[in-house]
PDB file of C-alpha atoms in Angstrom:
ATOM      1  CA  UNK A   1      -0.017  -0.056   0.027  1.00  0.00           C
ATOM      2  CA  UNK A   2       1.036   3.566  -0.569  1.00  0.00           C
ATOM      3  CA  UNK A   3       0.768   6.033   2.328  1.00  0.00           C
ATOM      4  CA  UNK A   4       0.732   9.871   2.082  1.00  0.00           C
ATOM      5  CA  UNK A   5       3.260  10.501   4.692  1.00  0.00           C
ATOM      6  CA  UNK A   6       4.398  13.245   7.143  1.00  0.00           C
ATOM      7  CA  UNK A   7       6.934  12.294   9.717  1.00  0.00           C
ATOM      8  CA  UNK A   8       5.600  14.737  12.254  1.00  0.00           C
ATOM      9  CA  UNK A   9       2.100  13.449  12.106  1.00  0.00           C
ATOM     10  CA  UNK A  10       1.194  11.315  15.174  1.00  0.00           C
ATOM     11  CA  UNK A  11      -1.743   9.794  13.061  1.00  0.00           C
ATOM     12  CA  UNK A  12       0.728   8.657  10.405  1.00  0.00           C
ATOM     13  CA  UNK A  13       2.906   7.449  13.156  1.00  0.00           C
ATOM     14  CA  UNK A  14       0.137   5.105  14.270  1.00  0.00           C
ATOM     15  CA  UNK A  15      -0.114   3.622  10.829  1.00  0.00           C
ATOM     16  CA  UNK A  16       3.683   3.093  10.578  1.00  0.00           C
ATOM     17  CA  UNK A  17       3.825   1.517  14.086  1.00  0.00           C
ATOM     18  CA  UNK A  18       0.953  -0.812  13.086  1.00  0.00           C
ATOM     19  CA  UNK A  19       2.850  -1.684   9.902  1.00  0.00           C
ATOM     20  CA  UNK A  20       6.038  -2.496  11.820  1.00  0.00           C
ATOM     21  CA  UNK A  21       4.275  -4.406  14.539  1.00  0.00           C
ATOM     22  CA  UNK A  22       2.423  -6.547  12.007  1.00  0.00           C
ATOM     23  CA  UNK A  23       5.231  -6.961   9.422  1.00  0.00           C
ATOM     24  CA  UNK A  24       3.644  -5.051   6.615  1.00  0.00           C
ATOM     25  CA  UNK A  25       5.343  -2.920   3.941  1.00  0.00           C
ATOM     26  CA  UNK A  26       4.278   0.690   3.218  1.00  0.00           C
ATOM     27  CA  UNK A  27       5.459   2.850   0.416  1.00  0.00           C
ATOM     28  CA  UNK A  28       5.757   6.420   1.682  1.00  0.00           C
ATOM     29  CA  UNK A  29       4.390   9.237  -0.530  1.00  0.00           C
ATOM     30  CA  UNK A  30       5.636  12.632   0.561  1.00  0.00           C
ATOM     31  CA  UNK A  31       3.184  15.435   0.993  1.00  0.00           C
ATOM     32  CA  UNK A  32       3.253  19.155   1.379  1.00  0.00           C
ATOM     33  CA  UNK A  33      -0.119  20.079   2.783  1.00  0.00           C
ATOM     34  CA  UNK A  34      -1.190  22.042   5.867  1.00  0.00           C
ATOM     35  CA  UNK A  35      -4.524  22.944   7.448  1.00  0.00           C
ATOM     36  CA  UNK A  36      -4.596  26.092   5.392  1.00  0.00           C
ATOM     37  CA  UNK A  37      -2.892  24.916   2.228  1.00  0.00           C
ATOM     38  CA  UNK A  38      -4.094  21.520   1.224  1.00  0.00           C
ATOM     39  CA  UNK A  39      -1.935  19.179  -0.949  1.00  0.00           C
ATOM     40  CA  UNK A  40      -3.953  18.567  -4.091  1.00  0.00           C
ATOM     41  CA  UNK A  41      -2.290  15.187  -4.628  1.00  0.00           C
ATOM     42  CA  UNK A  42      -3.900  13.997  -1.381  1.00  0.00           C
ATOM     43  CA  UNK A  43      -7.218  15.788  -2.168  1.00  0.00           C
ATOM     44  CA  UNK A  44      -7.369  13.709  -5.319  1.00  0.00           C
ATOM     45  CA  UNK A  45      -7.826  10.592  -3.100  1.00  0.00           C
ATOM     46  CA  UNK A  46      -9.207  12.133   0.050  1.00  0.00           C
ATOM     47  CA  UNK A  47     -11.426  15.253  -0.095  1.00  0.00           C
ATOM     48  CA  UNK A  48     -10.357  16.430   3.420  1.00  0.00           C
ATOM     49  CA  UNK A  49      -6.724  16.587   2.216  1.00  0.00           C
ATOM     50  CA  UNK A  50      -5.515  15.007   5.518  1.00  0.00           C
ATOM     51  CA  UNK A  51      -2.807  12.533   6.236  1.00  0.00           C
ATOM     52  CA  UNK A  52      -2.840   9.596   6.705  1.00  0.00           C
ATOM     53  CA  UNK A  53      -4.367   8.667   3.457  1.00  0.00           C
ATOM     54  CA  UNK A  54      -3.662   5.240   1.976  1.00  0.00           C
ATOM     55  CA  UNK A  55      -3.899   3.962  -1.711  1.00  0.00           C
ATOM     56  CA  UNK A  56      -4.330   0.164  -1.744  1.00  0.00           C
ATOM     57  CA  UNK A  57      -2.967  -2.084  -4.474  1.00  0.00           C
ATOM     58  CA  UNK A  58      -6.544  -2.251  -5.790  1.00  0.00           C
ATOM     59  CA  UNK A  59      -6.625   1.531  -6.245  1.00  0.00           C
ATOM     60  CA  UNK A  60      -9.227   1.975  -3.471  1.00  0.00           C
ATOM     61  CA  UNK A  61      -8.428   4.738  -0.961  1.00  0.00           C
ATOM     62  CA  UNK A  62      -8.681   4.582   2.884  1.00  0.00           C
ATOM     63  CA  UNK A  63      -8.291   7.447   5.227  1.00  0.00           C
ATOM     64  CA  UNK A  64      -8.415   8.225   8.935  1.00  0.00           C
ATOM     65  CA  UNK A  65      -5.845   6.384  10.973  1.00  0.00           C
ATOM     66  CA  UNK A  66      -8.462   4.254  12.746  1.00  0.00           C
ATOM     67  CA  UNK A  67      -9.878   2.929   9.470  1.00  0.00           C
ATOM     68  CA  UNK A  68      -6.354   2.248   8.120  1.00  0.00           C
ATOM     69  CA  UNK A  69      -5.073   0.358  11.183  1.00  0.00           C
ATOM     70  CA  UNK A  70      -8.253  -1.580  11.370  1.00  0.00           C
ATOM     71  CA  UNK A  71      -7.767  -2.628   7.676  1.00  0.00           C
ATOM     72  CA  UNK A  72      -4.063  -3.445   8.282  1.00  0.00           C
ATOM     73  CA  UNK A  73      -5.101  -5.656  11.172  1.00  0.00           C
ATOM     74  CA  UNK A  74      -7.138  -7.741   8.798  1.00  0.00           C
ATOM     75  CA  UNK A  75      -4.113  -8.323   6.538  1.00  0.00           C
ATOM     76  CA  UNK A  76      -1.748 -10.198   8.883  1.00  0.00           C
ATOM     77  CA  UNK A  77      -1.776 -13.622  10.491  1.00  0.00           C
ATOM     78  CA  UNK A  78      -0.316 -12.619  13.893  1.00  0.00           C
ATOM     79  CA  UNK A  79      -2.113 -11.746  17.089  1.00  0.00           C
ATOM     80  CA  UNK A  80      -4.975  -9.275  16.321  1.00  0.00           C
ATOM     81  CA  UNK A  81      -4.377  -5.640  17.269  1.00  0.00           C
ATOM     82  CA  UNK A  82      -8.211  -5.386  17.413  1.00  0.00           C
ATOM     83  CA  UNK A  83      -9.184  -8.393  19.451  1.00  0.00           C
ATOM     84  CA  UNK A  84     -12.636  -9.930  19.617  1.00  0.00           C
ATOM     85  CA  UNK A  85     -15.323  -8.612  21.924  1.00  0.00           C
ATOM     86  CA  UNK A  86     -15.569  -8.042  24.808  1.00  0.00           C
ATOM     87  CA  UNK A  87     -11.937  -6.834  24.916  1.00  0.00           C
ATOM     88  CA  UNK A  88     -12.436  -5.033  21.563  1.00  0.00           C
ATOM     89  CA  UNK A  89     -14.586  -2.341  23.226  1.00  0.00           C
ATOM     90  CA  UNK A  90     -11.707  -1.454  25.695  1.00  0.00           C
ATOM     91  CA  UNK A  91      -9.240  -1.253  22.802  1.00  0.00           C
ATOM     92  CA  UNK A  92     -11.541   0.882  20.737  1.00  0.00           C
ATOM     93  CA  UNK A  93     -12.348   3.253  23.678  1.00  0.00           C
ATOM     94  CA  UNK A  94      -8.682   3.709  24.474  1.00  0.00           C
ATOM     95  CA  UNK A  95      -7.872   4.357  20.839  1.00  0.00           C
ATOM     96  CA  UNK A  96     -10.701   6.974  20.814  1.00  0.00           C
ATOM     97  CA  UNK A  97      -9.343   8.532  24.004  1.00  0.00           C
ATOM     98  CA  UNK A  98      -5.856   8.753  22.593  1.00  0.00           C
ATOM     99  CA  UNK A  99      -7.131  10.231  19.310  1.00  0.00           C
ATOM    100  CA  UNK A 100      -9.158  12.709  21.253  1.00  0.00           C
ATOM    101  CA  UNK A 101      -6.007  13.742  23.303  1.00  0.00           C
ATOM    102  CA  UNK A 102      -4.282  14.088  19.860  1.00  0.00           C
ATOM    103  CA  UNK A 103      -7.004  16.196  18.407  1.00  0.00           C
ATOM    104  CA  UNK A 104      -6.736  18.662  21.247  1.00  0.00           C
ATOM    105  CA  UNK A 105      -3.017  18.674  21.108  1.00  0.00           C
ATOM    106  CA  UNK A 106      -3.042  19.451  17.375  1.00  0.00           C
ATOM    107  CA  UNK A 107      -5.674  22.104  17.751  1.00  0.00           C
ATOM    108  CA  UNK A 108      -3.471  23.737  20.469  1.00  0.00           C
ATOM    109  CA  UNK A 109      -0.453  23.489  18.330  1.00  0.00           C
ATOM    110  CA  UNK A 110      -2.249  25.202  15.388  1.00  0.00           C
ATOM    111  CA  UNK A 111      -3.624  27.905  17.738  1.00  0.00           C
ATOM    112  CA  UNK A 112      -0.181  28.778  18.963  1.00  0.00           C
ATOM    113  CA  UNK A 113       2.019  28.294  15.807  1.00  0.00           C
ATOM    114  CA  UNK A 114      -0.322  28.840  12.755  1.00  0.00           C
ATOM    115  CA  UNK A 115      -2.941  31.381  13.881  1.00  0.00           C
ATOM    116  CA  UNK A 116      -1.966  35.039  13.521  1.00  0.00           C
ATOM    117  CA  UNK A 117      -0.916  36.472  16.843  1.00  0.00           C
ATOM    118  CA  UNK A 118      -3.744  39.117  16.854  1.00  0.00           C
ATOM    119  CA  UNK A 119      -6.314  36.342  16.551  1.00  0.00           C
ATOM    120  CA  UNK A 120      -5.240  34.068  19.298  1.00  0.00           C
ATOM    121  CA  UNK A 121      -8.075  32.928  21.602  1.00  0.00           C
ATOM    122  CA  UNK A 122      -6.612  32.184  25.061  1.00  0.00           C
ATOM    123  CA  UNK A 123      -9.842  30.607  26.499  1.00  0.00           C
ATOM    124  CA  UNK A 124     -10.084  28.187  23.515  1.00  0.00           C
ATOM    125  CA  UNK A 125      -6.491  27.227  23.907  1.00  0.00           C
ATOM    126  CA  UNK A 126      -7.078  26.665  27.608  1.00  0.00           C
ATOM    127  CA  UNK A 127     -10.010  24.400  26.764  1.00  0.00           C
ATOM    128  CA  UNK A 128      -7.783  22.171  24.539  1.00  0.00           C
ATOM    129  CA  UNK A 129      -5.171  21.960  27.214  1.00  0.00           C
ATOM    130  CA  UNK A 130      -7.816  20.870  29.771  1.00  0.00           C
ATOM    131  CA  UNK A 131      -8.855  18.112  27.472  1.00  0.00           C
ATOM    132  CA  UNK A 132      -5.233  16.926  27.354  1.00  0.00           C
ATOM    133  CA  UNK A 133      -4.863  16.960  31.102  1.00  0.00           C
ATOM    134  CA  UNK A 134      -8.123  15.132  31.679  1.00  0.00           C
ATOM    135  CA  UNK A 135      -7.179  12.550  29.113  1.00  0.00           C
ATOM    136  CA  UNK A 136      -3.719  11.942  30.724  1.00  0.00           C
ATOM    137  CA  UNK A 137      -5.347  11.638  34.039  1.00  0.00           C
ATOM    138  CA  UNK A 138      -7.673   8.948  32.856  1.00  0.00           C
ATOM    139  CA  UNK A 139      -4.760   7.043  31.314  1.00  0.00           C
ATOM    140  CA  UNK A 140      -2.979   7.194  34.684  1.00  0.00           C
ATOM    141  CA  UNK A 141      -5.829   5.398  36.219  1.00  0.00           C
ATOM    142  CA  UNK A 142      -5.776   2.640  33.674  1.00  0.00           C
ATOM    143  CA  UNK A 143      -2.112   2.073  32.946  1.00  0.00           C
ATOM    144  CA  UNK A 144      -1.771  -0.841  35.329  1.00  0.00           C
ATOM    145  CA  UNK A 145      -3.997  -2.831  32.907  1.00  0.00           C
ATOM    146  CA  UNK A 146      -1.796  -1.961  29.805  1.00  0.00           C
ATOM    147  CA  UNK A 147      -0.373  -5.364  29.103  1.00  0.00           C
ATOM    148  CA  UNK A 148      -0.364  -6.890  25.642  1.00  0.00           C
ATOM    149  CA  UNK A 149       0.130  -4.558  22.634  1.00  0.00           C
ATOM    150  CA  UNK A 150      -2.999  -3.668  20.785  1.00  0.00           C
ATOM    151  CA  UNK A 151      -4.307  -0.824  18.638  1.00  0.00           C
ATOM    152  CA  UNK A 152      -5.335   1.205  21.721  1.00  0.00           C
ATOM    153  CA  UNK A 153      -2.005   1.015  23.179  1.00  0.00           C
ATOM    154  CA  UNK A 154      -0.301   2.018  19.943  1.00  0.00           C
ATOM    155  CA  UNK A 155      -2.572   5.003  19.743  1.00  0.00           C
ATOM    156  CA  UNK A 156      -1.783   5.972  23.345  1.00  0.00           C
ATOM    157  CA  UNK A 157       1.993   5.503  22.655  1.00  0.00           C
ATOM    158  CA  UNK A 158       1.861   7.804  19.678  1.00  0.00           C
ATOM    159  CA  UNK A 159      -0.230  10.382  21.520  1.00  0.00           C
ATOM    160  CA  UNK A 160       2.330  10.515  24.409  1.00  0.00           C
ATOM    161  CA  UNK A 161       5.120  10.677  21.862  1.00  0.00           C
ATOM    162  CA  UNK A 162       3.468  13.646  20.230  1.00  0.00           C
ATOM    163  CA  UNK A 163       3.236  15.504  23.556  1.00  0.00           C
ATOM    164  CA  UNK A 164       7.013  14.839  24.012  1.00  0.00           C
ATOM    165  CA  UNK A 165       7.691  16.123  20.441  1.00  0.00           C
ATOM    166  CA  UNK A 166       5.544  19.257  20.358  1.00  0.00           C
ATOM    167  CA  UNK A 167       4.877  20.041  24.088  1.00  0.00           C
ATOM    168  CA  UNK A 168       8.074  19.164  25.695  1.00  0.00           C
ATOM    169  CA  UNK A 169       7.549  21.776  28.482  1.00  0.00           C
ATOM    170  CA  UNK A 170       4.134  20.393  29.447  1.00  0.00           C
ATOM    171  CA  UNK A 171       5.506  18.212  32.199  1.00  0.00           C
ATOM    172  CA  UNK A 172       2.803  15.628  31.750  1.00  0.00           C
ATOM    173  CA  UNK A 173       4.875  13.055  33.650  1.00  0.00           C
ATOM    174  CA  UNK A 174       5.098  14.917  36.941  1.00  0.00           C
ATOM    175  CA  UNK A 175       1.775  13.831  38.340  1.00  0.00           C
ATOM    176  CA  UNK A 176       1.464  10.520  36.382  1.00  0.00           C
ATOM    177  CA  UNK A 177       4.388   8.329  37.410  1.00  0.00           C
ATOM    178  CA  UNK A 178       2.818   5.052  36.405  1.00  0.00           C
ATOM    179  CA  UNK A 179       1.984   6.424  32.921  1.00  0.00           C
ATOM    180  CA  UNK A 180       5.482   7.669  32.624  1.00  0.00           C
ATOM    181  CA  UNK A 181       6.925   4.259  33.506  1.00  0.00           C
ATOM    182  CA  UNK A 182       4.753   2.484  31.034  1.00  0.00           C
ATOM    183  CA  UNK A 183       5.658   4.938  28.263  1.00  0.00           C
ATOM    184  CA  UNK A 184       9.387   4.594  28.882  1.00  0.00           C
ATOM    185  CA  UNK A 185       9.101   0.802  28.329  1.00  0.00           C
ATOM    186  CA  UNK A 186       6.711   1.175  25.341  1.00  0.00           C
ATOM    187  CA  UNK A 187       8.982   3.722  23.746  1.00  0.00           C
ATOM    188  CA  UNK A 188      11.728   1.159  23.573  1.00  0.00           C
ATOM    189  CA  UNK A 189       9.861  -1.043  21.134  1.00  0.00           C
ATOM    190  CA  UNK A 190      11.504  -1.118  17.735  1.00  0.00           C
ATOM    191  CA  UNK A 191       8.278   0.219  16.050  1.00  0.00           C
ATOM    192  CA  UNK A 192       8.382   3.328  18.278  1.00  0.00           C
ATOM    193  CA  UNK A 193      12.068   3.945  17.832  1.00  0.00           C
ATOM    194  CA  UNK A 194      12.006   3.706  14.099  1.00  0.00           C
ATOM    195  CA  UNK A 195       8.958   6.138  13.763  1.00  0.00           C
ATOM    196  CA  UNK A 196      10.067   8.626  16.415  1.00  0.00           C
ATOM    197  CA  UNK A 197       9.693  12.215  14.850  1.00  0.00           C
ATOM    198  CA  UNK A 198      12.775  14.472  14.865  1.00  0.00           C
TER     199      UNK A 198
END
């Protein structure tokens, strides 16, 4: 499959980690889009112009990281990253929580980096940061049950990695030692090392 790729995108990272964990090959297609300047090569396949967008060998297009990783999980013979119910619902909820954290982090990043200085909205930015904090607090309460790798834990690992990459001064670890310890171990997986943004 061919993947429109941005090395800084945590959603693209989810796809790449899934590929490495399941032994699948991905051809990377570079892109030059942004929220205010869409890459028309991506728009041709995905009207939102967002990454990750995948072109399958059949020519069919898939987009949204959750759709792509779910499709990828159907393509390998190893342990499922989306297990059967009832555990599936925990995996999907954790993936949604991680993606919600990422959505807030990306919106906070765009607010502070891309929006013109005279149009900044401090209360809106604070609202995004509160979402991040609440999500991290929830993860801290659950982390003792993070055992076998699955799609939910991949999403959580990529979300925490994005915070380290773009919000290094956030200090999310200070009040969440158990989550910090889990992430230190998870970050040593080959799939996480190979996809770490720089």
